[in-house]
């Protein structure tokens, strides 16, 4: 293999070439050669300053480093679309051409089989085959889509040389089998490639958790819970959630076994009674003076005042106690 040499690389590919029949493909190849030759001649780049590699549906031009790169770019931006338009005007609808183009630079070498090889050339070929460049050509009304490599943009395009509209180039990241490839696309970025046109863009806000059936929002991922301020993990001293109380029986008298048990009380008004021990007398439910029970007068329902007679009083020193 020969030693690598530095070249400016122009790659041109016909859109939907495989969809044509053999007759149409042969015609398109002749037209492609004609368009590229006229473009190079108008830029002052004759055949002695360039080498060509035929790829069937595409062509690669390796241009001598003595030719200024801005000169190559101007011819691709202005002259190539004009020459293509002239050819398409005279062709039938089946013979219309639309082209994807790439301008790159780097080192290439000629191997023992006469094939041009090199990592810079591989990089340029992947730019030419990128889905984003295909989408750019598909979505625009013109017949040419141009993409330049990162090195060409950094060394030439961004400086705004005459005839090179630096403000119309947009940074994109093209997907390839070897990972993302940075590049610059002339013209608007296709809708399908908007996400790739902004490398390192911030991610959108996290979705709001949806409450579950119990009305509680799920905790954050990782098994941690928000602390008292809602911004961090809960401390070890945080109180544990109270257990769910057991279901209580409704108010009333329930017989469990041989003895009555009170599972609750429902009192309307005053309550006279004790909470435990033995009770001698009535337990009055309801307000005094309320509706009498059947067969009794209000006075009979009212409790008798607790008054002791002189005989019931305990006289100290007598050794006798009154009734309990």
PDB file of C-alpha atoms in Angstrom:
ATOM      1  CA  UNK A   1       0.000   0.000   0.000  1.00  0.00           C
ATOM      2  CA  UNK A   2       1.213   3.488  -0.866  1.00  0.00           C
ATOM      3  CA  UNK A   3       1.789   6.132   1.758  1.00  0.00           C
ATOM      4  CA  UNK A   4      -1.313   8.142   2.691  1.00  0.00           C
ATOM      5  CA  UNK A   5      -1.806  11.496   1.002  1.00  0.00           C
ATOM      6  CA  UNK A   6      -3.949  14.446   2.014  1.00  0.00           C
ATOM      7  CA  UNK A   7      -6.960  15.135  -0.210  1.00  0.00           C
ATOM      8  CA  UNK A   8     -10.204  17.084  -0.278  1.00  0.00           C
ATOM      9  CA  UNK A   9     -12.993  14.567  -0.813  1.00  0.00           C
ATOM     10  CA  UNK A  10     -16.228  15.193  -2.723  1.00  0.00           C
ATOM     11  CA  UNK A  11     -18.788  12.371  -2.550  1.00  0.00           C
ATOM     12  CA  UNK A  12     -21.981  12.442  -4.642  1.00  0.00           C
ATOM     13  CA  UNK A  13     -24.790   9.835  -4.504  1.00  0.00           C
ATOM     14  CA  UNK A  14     -28.004   9.447  -6.539  1.00  0.00           C
ATOM     15  CA  UNK A  15     -31.207   9.182  -4.527  1.00  0.00           C
ATOM     16  CA  UNK A  16     -33.309   6.016  -5.052  1.00  0.00           C
ATOM     17  CA  UNK A  17     -30.921   4.665  -7.664  1.00  0.00           C
ATOM     18  CA  UNK A  18     -31.913   1.047  -6.956  1.00  0.00           C
ATOM     19  CA  UNK A  19     -35.570   1.800  -7.722  1.00  0.00           C
ATOM     20  CA  UNK A  20     -34.744   2.342 -11.413  1.00  0.00           C
ATOM     21  CA  UNK A  21     -34.435  -0.311 -14.102  1.00  0.00           C
ATOM     22  CA  UNK A  22     -31.167  -1.077 -15.890  1.00  0.00           C
ATOM     23  CA  UNK A  23     -31.766   1.359 -18.760  1.00  0.00           C
ATOM     24  CA  UNK A  24     -32.579   4.213 -16.394  1.00  0.00           C
ATOM     25  CA  UNK A  25     -29.585   3.424 -14.181  1.00  0.00           C
ATOM     26  CA  UNK A  26     -27.201   3.545 -17.161  1.00  0.00           C
ATOM     27  CA  UNK A  27     -28.620   6.919 -18.189  1.00  0.00           C
ATOM     28  CA  UNK A  28     -28.379   8.296 -14.639  1.00  0.00           C
ATOM     29  CA  UNK A  29     -24.722   7.253 -14.370  1.00  0.00           C
ATOM     30  CA  UNK A  30     -23.869   9.156 -17.550  1.00  0.00           C
ATOM     31  CA  UNK A  31     -25.755  12.210 -16.313  1.00  0.00           C
ATOM     32  CA  UNK A  32     -24.014  12.039 -12.925  1.00  0.00           C
ATOM     33  CA  UNK A  33     -20.591  12.017 -14.568  1.00  0.00           C
ATOM     34  CA  UNK A  34     -21.592  14.922 -16.780  1.00  0.00           C
ATOM     35  CA  UNK A  35     -22.897  17.036 -13.864  1.00  0.00           C
ATOM     36  CA  UNK A  36     -19.788  16.450 -11.702  1.00  0.00           C
ATOM     37  CA  UNK A  37     -17.370  17.138 -14.586  1.00  0.00           C
ATOM     38  CA  UNK A  38     -19.068  20.417 -15.470  1.00  0.00           C
ATOM     39  CA  UNK A  39     -19.121  21.486 -11.834  1.00  0.00           C
ATOM     40  CA  UNK A  40     -15.393  20.841 -11.424  1.00  0.00           C
ATOM     41  CA  UNK A  41     -14.543  22.574 -14.708  1.00  0.00           C
ATOM     42  CA  UNK A  42     -16.505  25.693 -13.740  1.00  0.00           C
ATOM     43  CA  UNK A  43     -14.515  25.780 -10.489  1.00  0.00           C
ATOM     44  CA  UNK A  44     -11.222  25.590 -12.407  1.00  0.00           C
ATOM     45  CA  UNK A  45     -10.465  22.040 -11.252  1.00  0.00           C
ATOM     46  CA  UNK A  46      -9.457  20.030 -14.303  1.00  0.00           C
ATOM     47  CA  UNK A  47      -8.880  16.283 -14.520  1.00  0.00           C
ATOM     48  CA  UNK A  48      -5.186  16.581 -13.652  1.00  0.00           C
ATOM     49  CA  UNK A  49      -6.077  17.880 -10.179  1.00  0.00           C
ATOM     50  CA  UNK A  50      -8.487  15.151  -9.190  1.00  0.00           C
ATOM     51  CA  UNK A  51      -8.825  11.379  -9.055  1.00  0.00           C
ATOM     52  CA  UNK A  52     -12.149   9.572  -9.404  1.00  0.00           C
ATOM     53  CA  UNK A  53     -13.490   6.397  -7.794  1.00  0.00           C
ATOM     54  CA  UNK A  54     -16.676   4.933  -9.265  1.00  0.00           C
ATOM     55  CA  UNK A  55     -19.113   3.362  -6.784  1.00  0.00           C
ATOM     56  CA  UNK A  56     -21.976   2.532  -9.155  1.00  0.00           C
ATOM     57  CA  UNK A  57     -24.728   4.803  -7.853  1.00  0.00           C
ATOM     58  CA  UNK A  58     -22.192   7.310  -6.514  1.00  0.00           C
ATOM     59  CA  UNK A  59     -18.898   8.914  -7.424  1.00  0.00           C
ATOM     60  CA  UNK A  60     -15.974  10.057  -5.265  1.00  0.00           C
ATOM     61  CA  UNK A  61     -13.586  12.828  -6.294  1.00  0.00           C
ATOM     62  CA  UNK A  62     -10.219  13.143  -4.517  1.00  0.00           C
ATOM     63  CA  UNK A  63      -9.027  16.678  -5.161  1.00  0.00           C
ATOM     64  CA  UNK A  64      -5.435  17.861  -5.011  1.00  0.00           C
ATOM     65  CA  UNK A  65      -4.592  19.747  -1.804  1.00  0.00           C
ATOM     66  CA  UNK A  66      -3.287  22.667  -3.892  1.00  0.00           C
ATOM     67  CA  UNK A  67      -6.906  23.453  -4.815  1.00  0.00           C
ATOM     68  CA  UNK A  68      -8.376  25.744  -2.111  1.00  0.00           C
ATOM     69  CA  UNK A  69     -11.164  24.082  -0.168  1.00  0.00           C
ATOM     70  CA  UNK A  70     -13.371  27.234  -0.333  1.00  0.00           C
ATOM     71  CA  UNK A  71     -13.172  26.936  -4.107  1.00  0.00           C
ATOM     72  CA  UNK A  72     -14.484  23.370  -3.935  1.00  0.00           C
ATOM     73  CA  UNK A  73     -17.263  24.333  -1.516  1.00  0.00           C
ATOM     74  CA  UNK A  74     -18.457  27.270  -3.611  1.00  0.00           C
ATOM     75  CA  UNK A  75     -18.737  25.051  -6.669  1.00  0.00           C
ATOM     76  CA  UNK A  76     -20.772  22.446  -4.767  1.00  0.00           C
ATOM     77  CA  UNK A  77     -23.076  25.050  -3.176  1.00  0.00           C
ATOM     78  CA  UNK A  78     -23.797  27.087  -6.326  1.00  0.00           C
ATOM     79  CA  UNK A  79     -22.633  25.357  -9.513  1.00  0.00           C
ATOM     80  CA  UNK A  80     -23.685  21.764  -8.784  1.00  0.00           C
ATOM     81  CA  UNK A  81     -27.403  22.608  -8.238  1.00  0.00           C
ATOM     82  CA  UNK A  82     -27.403  24.733 -11.397  1.00  0.00           C
ATOM     83  CA  UNK A  83     -25.907  21.958 -13.543  1.00  0.00           C
ATOM     84  CA  UNK A  84     -28.315  19.394 -12.069  1.00  0.00           C
ATOM     85  CA  UNK A  85     -31.300  21.606 -12.782  1.00  0.00           C
ATOM     86  CA  UNK A  86     -30.223  21.954 -16.419  1.00  0.00           C
ATOM     87  CA  UNK A  87     -30.044  18.166 -16.805  1.00  0.00           C
ATOM     88  CA  UNK A  88     -33.386  17.495 -15.092  1.00  0.00           C
ATOM     89  CA  UNK A  89     -35.175  20.001 -17.327  1.00  0.00           C
ATOM     90  CA  UNK A  90     -34.415  17.848 -20.358  1.00  0.00           C
ATOM     91  CA  UNK A  91     -35.032  14.463 -18.694  1.00  0.00           C
ATOM     92  CA  UNK A  92     -38.262  12.531 -18.279  1.00  0.00           C
ATOM     93  CA  UNK A  93     -39.761  12.021 -14.826  1.00  0.00           C
ATOM     94  CA  UNK A  94     -38.213   8.538 -14.667  1.00  0.00           C
ATOM     95  CA  UNK A  95     -34.749   9.991 -15.335  1.00  0.00           C
ATOM     96  CA  UNK A  96     -34.830  12.854 -12.813  1.00  0.00           C
ATOM     97  CA  UNK A  97     -31.889  12.961 -10.411  1.00  0.00           C
ATOM     98  CA  UNK A  98     -31.583  14.172  -6.830  1.00  0.00           C
ATOM     99  CA  UNK A  99     -28.187  14.118  -5.131  1.00  0.00           C
ATOM    100  CA  UNK A 100     -26.730  13.752  -1.644  1.00  0.00           C
ATOM    101  CA  UNK A 101     -23.269  15.310  -1.350  1.00  0.00           C
ATOM    102  CA  UNK A 102     -20.487  15.367   1.252  1.00  0.00           C
ATOM    103  CA  UNK A 103     -17.340  17.498   1.379  1.00  0.00           C
ATOM    104  CA  UNK A 104     -14.633  16.233   3.737  1.00  0.00           C
ATOM    105  CA  UNK A 105     -10.871  16.203   4.022  1.00  0.00           C
ATOM    106  CA  UNK A 106      -8.252  13.788   5.309  1.00  0.00           C
ATOM    107  CA  UNK A 107      -5.692  11.189   4.418  1.00  0.00           C
ATOM    108  CA  UNK A 108      -6.261   8.338   1.977  1.00  0.00           C
ATOM    109  CA  UNK A 109      -4.027   5.648   0.501  1.00  0.00           C
ATOM    110  CA  UNK A 110      -4.129   3.401  -2.563  1.00  0.00           C
ATOM    111  CA  UNK A 111      -3.849  -0.283  -1.681  1.00  0.00           C
ATOM    112  CA  UNK A 112      -2.300  -3.060  -3.816  1.00  0.00           C
ATOM    113  CA  UNK A 113      -5.668  -3.679  -5.544  1.00  0.00           C
ATOM    114  CA  UNK A 114      -6.030  -0.076  -6.623  1.00  0.00           C
ATOM    115  CA  UNK A 115      -8.693   0.750  -3.997  1.00  0.00           C
ATOM    116  CA  UNK A 116      -8.636   3.975  -2.034  1.00  0.00           C
ATOM    117  CA  UNK A 117      -8.766   3.311   1.696  1.00  0.00           C
ATOM    118  CA  UNK A 118      -8.451   5.219   4.954  1.00  0.00           C
ATOM    119  CA  UNK A 119     -10.385   6.021   8.126  1.00  0.00           C
ATOM    120  CA  UNK A 120     -11.094   9.583   6.949  1.00  0.00           C
ATOM    121  CA  UNK A 121     -12.642   8.169   3.783  1.00  0.00           C
ATOM    122  CA  UNK A 122     -14.734   5.728   5.829  1.00  0.00           C
ATOM    123  CA  UNK A 123     -15.962   8.656   7.913  1.00  0.00           C
ATOM    124  CA  UNK A 124     -17.016  10.565   4.788  1.00  0.00           C
ATOM    125  CA  UNK A 125     -18.831   7.528   3.362  1.00  0.00           C
ATOM    126  CA  UNK A 126     -20.830   7.122   6.577  1.00  0.00           C
ATOM    127  CA  UNK A 127     -21.873  10.768   6.389  1.00  0.00           C
ATOM    128  CA  UNK A 128     -23.079  10.177   2.827  1.00  0.00           C
ATOM    129  CA  UNK A 129     -25.162   7.152   3.871  1.00  0.00           C
ATOM    130  CA  UNK A 130     -26.589   8.693   7.059  1.00  0.00           C
ATOM    131  CA  UNK A 131     -30.367   8.600   7.476  1.00  0.00           C
ATOM    132  CA  UNK A 132     -30.451  12.267   8.467  1.00  0.00           C
ATOM    133  CA  UNK A 133     -28.882  13.359   5.170  1.00  0.00           C
ATOM    134  CA  UNK A 134     -31.354  11.168   3.287  1.00  0.00           C
ATOM    135  CA  UNK A 135     -34.225  12.744   5.226  1.00  0.00           C
ATOM    136  CA  UNK A 136     -32.895  16.243   4.525  1.00  0.00           C
ATOM    137  CA  UNK A 137     -33.000  15.616   0.774  1.00  0.00           C
ATOM    138  CA  UNK A 138     -36.400  13.945   0.994  1.00  0.00           C
ATOM    139  CA  UNK A 139     -38.034  16.823   2.899  1.00  0.00           C
ATOM    140  CA  UNK A 140     -36.674  19.804   0.940  1.00  0.00           C
ATOM    141  CA  UNK A 141     -37.902  21.075  -2.427  1.00  0.00           C
ATOM    142  CA  UNK A 142     -34.417  21.356  -3.943  1.00  0.00           C
ATOM    143  CA  UNK A 143     -32.517  18.529  -5.615  1.00  0.00           C
ATOM    144  CA  UNK A 144     -29.258  18.677  -3.593  1.00  0.00           C
ATOM    145  CA  UNK A 145     -28.446  18.107   0.085  1.00  0.00           C
ATOM    146  CA  UNK A 146     -24.944  18.964   1.332  1.00  0.00           C
ATOM    147  CA  UNK A 147     -23.181  17.882   4.516  1.00  0.00           C
ATOM    148  CA  UNK A 148     -19.605  18.781   5.497  1.00  0.00           C
ATOM    149  CA  UNK A 149     -17.333  17.090   8.005  1.00  0.00           C
ATOM    150  CA  UNK A 150     -16.416  18.599  11.354  1.00  0.00           C
ATOM    151  CA  UNK A 151     -12.881  19.441  10.167  1.00  0.00           C
ATOM    152  CA  UNK A 152     -14.091  21.236   7.027  1.00  0.00           C
ATOM    153  CA  UNK A 153     -16.536  23.310   9.039  1.00  0.00           C
ATOM    154  CA  UNK A 154     -13.951  24.198  11.704  1.00  0.00           C
ATOM    155  CA  UNK A 155     -11.251  25.116   9.177  1.00  0.00           C
ATOM    156  CA  UNK A 156     -13.308  26.719   6.384  1.00  0.00           C
ATOM    157  CA  UNK A 157     -17.073  27.125   6.766  1.00  0.00           C
ATOM    158  CA  UNK A 158     -17.256  28.888  10.126  1.00  0.00           C
ATOM    159  CA  UNK A 159     -14.930  31.667   8.932  1.00  0.00           C
ATOM    160  CA  UNK A 160     -17.486  32.877   6.393  1.00  0.00           C
ATOM    161  CA  UNK A 161     -15.402  32.895   3.213  1.00  0.00           C
ATOM    162  CA  UNK A 162     -16.897  34.536   0.130  1.00  0.00           C
ATOM    163  CA  UNK A 163     -19.764  32.492  -1.290  1.00  0.00           C
ATOM    164  CA  UNK A 164     -20.007  30.200   1.755  1.00  0.00           C
ATOM    165  CA  UNK A 165     -23.070  31.010   3.937  1.00  0.00           C
ATOM    166  CA  UNK A 166     -21.777  29.931   7.352  1.00  0.00           C
ATOM    167  CA  UNK A 167     -25.052  30.924   9.059  1.00  0.00           C
ATOM    168  CA  UNK A 168     -26.981  28.382   6.974  1.00  0.00           C
ATOM    169  CA  UNK A 169     -25.008  25.399   8.252  1.00  0.00           C
ATOM    170  CA  UNK A 170     -26.467  23.542  11.240  1.00  0.00           C
ATOM    171  CA  UNK A 171     -24.624  21.194  13.566  1.00  0.00           C
ATOM    172  CA  UNK A 172     -26.015  17.664  13.586  1.00  0.00           C
ATOM    173  CA  UNK A 173     -25.026  14.288  14.969  1.00  0.00           C
ATOM    174  CA  UNK A 174     -25.429  11.441  12.522  1.00  0.00           C
ATOM    175  CA  UNK A 175     -25.964   7.876  13.691  1.00  0.00           C
ATOM    176  CA  UNK A 176     -23.658   5.214  12.305  1.00  0.00           C
ATOM    177  CA  UNK A 177     -22.669   1.638  13.103  1.00  0.00           C
ATOM    178  CA  UNK A 178     -19.529   2.994  14.782  1.00  0.00           C
ATOM    179  CA  UNK A 179     -21.338   5.522  16.957  1.00  0.00           C
ATOM    180  CA  UNK A 180     -22.474   9.132  16.533  1.00  0.00           C
ATOM    181  CA  UNK A 181     -20.734  11.293  13.915  1.00  0.00           C
ATOM    182  CA  UNK A 182     -20.654  15.101  14.256  1.00  0.00           C
ATOM    183  CA  UNK A 183     -21.241  17.004  11.030  1.00  0.00           C
ATOM    184  CA  UNK A 184     -22.749  20.206   9.622  1.00  0.00           C
ATOM    185  CA  UNK A 185     -25.780  20.264   7.334  1.00  0.00           C
ATOM    186  CA  UNK A 186     -26.463  23.046   4.839  1.00  0.00           C
ATOM    187  CA  UNK A 187     -30.079  24.173   5.075  1.00  0.00           C
ATOM    188  CA  UNK A 188     -32.854  23.271   7.495  1.00  0.00           C
ATOM    189  CA  UNK A 189     -32.585  20.169   9.634  1.00  0.00           C
ATOM    190  CA  UNK A 190     -35.281  17.613   8.727  1.00  0.00           C
ATOM    191  CA  UNK A 191     -38.118  17.119  11.191  1.00  0.00           C
ATOM    192  CA  UNK A 192     -37.019  13.524  11.780  1.00  0.00           C
ATOM    193  CA  UNK A 193     -33.574  14.725  12.863  1.00  0.00           C
ATOM    194  CA  UNK A 194     -34.428  17.589  15.234  1.00  0.00           C
ATOM    195  CA  UNK A 195     -33.359  15.610  18.334  1.00  0.00           C
ATOM    196  CA  UNK A 196     -29.995  14.772  16.767  1.00  0.00           C
ATOM    197  CA  UNK A 197     -29.450  18.412  15.759  1.00  0.00           C
ATOM    198  CA  UNK A 198     -28.997  19.513  19.403  1.00  0.00           C
ATOM    199  CA  UNK A 199     -26.281  17.338  20.966  1.00  0.00           C
ATOM    200  CA  UNK A 200     -26.319  17.399  24.769  1.00  0.00           C
ATOM    201  CA  UNK A 201     -29.790  18.895  24.989  1.00  0.00           C
ATOM    202  CA  UNK A 202     -31.257  18.764  28.462  1.00  0.00           C
ATOM    203  CA  UNK A 203     -33.765  16.043  29.113  1.00  0.00           C
ATOM    204  CA  UNK A 204     -37.381  17.012  29.678  1.00  0.00           C
ATOM    205  CA  UNK A 205     -39.044  17.087  33.099  1.00  0.00           C
ATOM    206  CA  UNK A 206     -39.755  13.794  34.776  1.00  0.00           C
ATOM    207  CA  UNK A 207     -43.357  12.602  34.455  1.00  0.00           C
ATOM    208  CA  UNK A 208     -45.684  13.240  37.368  1.00  0.00           C
ATOM    209  CA  UNK A 209     -46.392  10.050  39.378  1.00  0.00           C
ATOM    210  CA  UNK A 210     -49.934   8.798  39.006  1.00  0.00           C
ATOM    211  CA  UNK A 211     -51.772   7.996  42.255  1.00  0.00           C
ATOM    212  CA  UNK A 212     -52.638   4.353  42.754  1.00  0.00           C
ATOM    213  CA  UNK A 213     -56.004   2.965  43.708  1.00  0.00           C
ATOM    214  CA  UNK A 214     -55.520   3.939  47.379  1.00  0.00           C
ATOM    215  CA  UNK A 215     -54.930   7.577  46.422  1.00  0.00           C
ATOM    216  CA  UNK A 216     -51.262   7.476  47.458  1.00  0.00           C
ATOM    217  CA  UNK A 217     -48.505   8.581  45.083  1.00  0.00           C
ATOM    218  CA  UNK A 218     -45.734   6.019  44.512  1.00  0.00           C
ATOM    219  CA  UNK A 219     -42.403   6.730  46.160  1.00  0.00           C
ATOM    220  CA  UNK A 220     -39.263   7.639  44.202  1.00  0.00           C
ATOM    221  CA  UNK A 221     -37.176   4.993  42.458  1.00  0.00           C
ATOM    222  CA  UNK A 222     -34.606   3.227  44.534  1.00  0.00           C
ATOM    223  CA  UNK A 223     -36.839   2.509  47.516  1.00  0.00           C
ATOM    224  CA  UNK A 224     -36.191   5.801  49.388  1.00  0.00           C
ATOM    225  CA  UNK A 225     -38.920   8.014  50.693  1.00  0.00           C
ATOM    226  CA  UNK A 226     -39.083  11.759  50.936  1.00  0.00           C
ATOM    227  CA  UNK A 227     -38.162  13.257  54.296  1.00  0.00           C
ATOM    228  CA  UNK A 228     -40.200  15.834  56.211  1.00  0.00           C
ATOM    229  CA  UNK A 229     -39.253  18.605  53.782  1.00  0.00           C
ATOM    230  CA  UNK A 230     -39.983  16.472  50.709  1.00  0.00           C
ATOM    231  CA  UNK A 231     -36.467  16.886  49.339  1.00  0.00           C
ATOM    232  CA  UNK A 232     -34.468  13.943  50.656  1.00  0.00           C
ATOM    233  CA  UNK A 233     -34.577  10.534  52.253  1.00  0.00           C
ATOM    234  CA  UNK A 234     -36.413  10.019  55.485  1.00  0.00           C
ATOM    235  CA  UNK A 235     -34.316   9.856  58.656  1.00  0.00           C
ATOM    236  CA  UNK A 236     -34.175   6.806  60.903  1.00  0.00           C
ATOM    237  CA  UNK A 237     -36.058   8.690  63.621  1.00  0.00           C
ATOM    238  CA  UNK A 238     -39.096   9.319  61.450  1.00  0.00           C
ATOM    239  CA  UNK A 239     -42.198   7.790  63.057  1.00  0.00           C
ATOM    240  CA  UNK A 240     -43.572   4.669  61.473  1.00  0.00           C
ATOM    241  CA  UNK A 241     -47.025   4.970  59.951  1.00  0.00           C
ATOM    242  CA  UNK A 242     -49.845   4.158  62.371  1.00  0.00           C
ATOM    243  CA  UNK A 243     -51.399   0.719  61.842  1.00  0.00           C
ATOM    244  CA  UNK A 244     -54.849   0.593  60.429  1.00  0.00           C
ATOM    245  CA  UNK A 245     -57.337   0.283  63.340  1.00  0.00           C
ATOM    246  CA  UNK A 246     -59.302  -2.936  63.510  1.00  0.00           C
ATOM    247  CA  UNK A 247     -62.934  -2.755  62.559  1.00  0.00           C
ATOM    248  CA  UNK A 248     -65.145  -2.036  65.586  1.00  0.00           C
ATOM    249  CA  UNK A 249     -68.586  -3.563  66.038  1.00  0.00           C
ATOM    250  CA  UNK A 250     -71.500  -1.146  65.855  1.00  0.00           C
ATOM    251  CA  UNK A 251     -72.934   0.341  69.030  1.00  0.00           C
ATOM    252  CA  UNK A 252     -75.345  -1.885  70.880  1.00  0.00           C
ATOM    253  CA  UNK A 253     -75.543  -4.935  73.128  1.00  0.00           C
ATOM    254  CA  UNK A 254     -73.818  -8.043  71.826  1.00  0.00           C
ATOM    255  CA  UNK A 255     -74.029 -11.437  73.523  1.00  0.00           C
ATOM    256  CA  UNK A 256     -70.823 -13.451  73.245  1.00  0.00           C
ATOM    257  CA  UNK A 257     -71.206 -16.593  75.262  1.00  0.00           C
ATOM    258  CA  UNK A 258     -73.181 -16.404  78.467  1.00  0.00           C
ATOM    259  CA  UNK A 259     -72.591 -12.791  79.492  1.00  0.00           C
ATOM    260  CA  UNK A 260     -73.676  -9.582  77.785  1.00  0.00           C
ATOM    261  CA  UNK A 261     -70.899  -7.346  76.469  1.00  0.00           C
ATOM    262  CA  UNK A 262     -71.126  -3.682  75.567  1.00  0.00           C
ATOM    263  CA  UNK A 263     -69.281  -2.926  72.330  1.00  0.00           C
ATOM    264  CA  UNK A 264     -70.099   0.746  72.481  1.00  0.00           C
ATOM    265  CA  UNK A 265     -72.656   3.193  73.838  1.00  0.00           C
ATOM    266  CA  UNK A 266     -75.078   5.550  72.210  1.00  0.00           C
ATOM    267  CA  UNK A 267     -76.374   8.149  74.667  1.00  0.00           C
ATOM    268  CA  UNK A 268     -78.958  10.800  73.830  1.00  0.00           C
ATOM    269  CA  UNK A 269     -78.650  13.428  76.558  1.00  0.00           C
ATOM    270  CA  UNK A 270     -77.538  12.678  80.087  1.00  0.00           C
ATOM    271  CA  UNK A 271     -76.086   9.398  81.264  1.00  0.00           C
ATOM    272  CA  UNK A 272     -76.472   8.147  84.811  1.00  0.00           C
ATOM    273  CA  UNK A 273     -74.518   5.077  85.753  1.00  0.00           C
ATOM    274  CA  UNK A 274     -71.084   3.748  86.437  1.00  0.00           C
ATOM    275  CA  UNK A 275     -68.461   2.330  84.103  1.00  0.00           C
ATOM    276  CA  UNK A 276     -67.822  -0.783  86.169  1.00  0.00           C
ATOM    277  CA  UNK A 277     -68.712  -2.682  89.350  1.00  0.00           C
ATOM    278  CA  UNK A 278     -72.129  -3.481  90.700  1.00  0.00           C
ATOM    279  CA  UNK A 279     -75.057  -1.132  90.107  1.00  0.00           C
ATOM    280  CA  UNK A 280     -78.090  -1.079  92.352  1.00  0.00           C
ATOM    281  CA  UNK A 281     -80.921   0.833  90.781  1.00  0.00           C
ATOM    282  CA  UNK A 282     -81.791   2.104  87.346  1.00  0.00           C
ATOM    283  CA  UNK A 283     -79.516   3.199  84.573  1.00  0.00           C
ATOM    284  CA  UNK A 284     -81.389   6.062  82.972  1.00  0.00           C
ATOM    285  CA  UNK A 285     -80.844   6.575  79.243  1.00  0.00           C
ATOM    286  CA  UNK A 286     -81.946   9.859  77.733  1.00  0.00           C
ATOM    287  CA  UNK A 287     -82.497  13.299  79.168  1.00  0.00           C
ATOM    288  CA  UNK A 288     -84.315  13.735  82.439  1.00  0.00           C
ATOM    289  CA  UNK A 289     -87.776  14.992  81.733  1.00  0.00           C
ATOM    290  CA  UNK A 290     -87.810  13.502  78.261  1.00  0.00           C
ATOM    291  CA  UNK A 291     -90.420  11.196  76.852  1.00  0.00           C
ATOM    292  CA  UNK A 292     -91.478   8.782  79.639  1.00  0.00           C
ATOM    293  CA  UNK A 293     -91.252   5.080  79.182  1.00  0.00           C
ATOM    294  CA  UNK A 294     -94.567   3.289  78.677  1.00  0.00           C
ATOM    295  CA  UNK A 295     -96.505   2.879  81.920  1.00  0.00           C
ATOM    296  CA  UNK A 296     -94.411   5.448  83.847  1.00  0.00           C
ATOM    297  CA  UNK A 297     -94.793   9.132  84.526  1.00  0.00           C
ATOM    298  CA  UNK A 298     -91.995  11.636  84.075  1.00  0.00           C
ATOM    299  CA  UNK A 299     -91.635  11.911  87.841  1.00  0.00           C
ATOM    300  CA  UNK A 300     -91.235   8.187  88.113  1.00  0.00           C
ATOM    301  CA  UNK A 301     -88.486   8.205  85.476  1.00  0.00           C
ATOM    302  CA  UNK A 302     -86.545  10.912  87.278  1.00  0.00           C
ATOM    303  CA  UNK A 303     -83.984   9.670  89.815  1.00  0.00           C
ATOM    304  CA  UNK A 304     -84.773  10.320  93.463  1.00  0.00           C
ATOM    305  CA  UNK A 305     -82.580  12.911  95.158  1.00  0.00           C
ATOM    306  CA  UNK A 306     -79.862  11.455  97.331  1.00  0.00           C
ATOM    307  CA  UNK A 307     -81.005  12.880 100.714  1.00  0.00           C
ATOM    308  CA  UNK A 308     -80.336  11.198 103.999  1.00  0.00           C
ATOM    309  CA  UNK A 309     -82.733  11.358 106.970  1.00  0.00           C
ATOM    310  CA  UNK A 310     -81.508  12.208 110.436  1.00  0.00           C
ATOM    311  CA  UNK A 311     -81.873   8.560 111.336  1.00  0.00           C
ATOM    312  CA  UNK A 312     -79.628   7.520 108.467  1.00  0.00           C
ATOM    313  CA  UNK A 313     -76.802   9.787 109.532  1.00  0.00           C
ATOM    314  CA  UNK A 314     -73.819   8.197 111.205  1.00  0.00           C
ATOM    315  CA  UNK A 315     -73.294   9.458 114.756  1.00  0.00           C
ATOM    316  CA  UNK A 316     -69.664   9.331 115.775  1.00  0.00           C
ATOM    317  CA  UNK A 317     -68.992   7.524 118.955  1.00  0.00           C
ATOM    318  CA  UNK A 318     -72.141   5.472 118.992  1.00  0.00           C
ATOM    319  CA  UNK A 319     -70.451   2.461 117.467  1.00  0.00           C
ATOM    320  CA  UNK A 320     -73.168   2.112 114.850  1.00  0.00           C
ATOM    321  CA  UNK A 321     -73.036   2.880 111.189  1.00  0.00           C
ATOM    322  CA  UNK A 322     -75.881   4.002 109.033  1.00  0.00           C
ATOM    323  CA  UNK A 323     -77.100   1.993 106.181  1.00  0.00           C
ATOM    324  CA  UNK A 324     -74.755   1.671 103.228  1.00  0.00           C
TER     325      UNK A 324
END
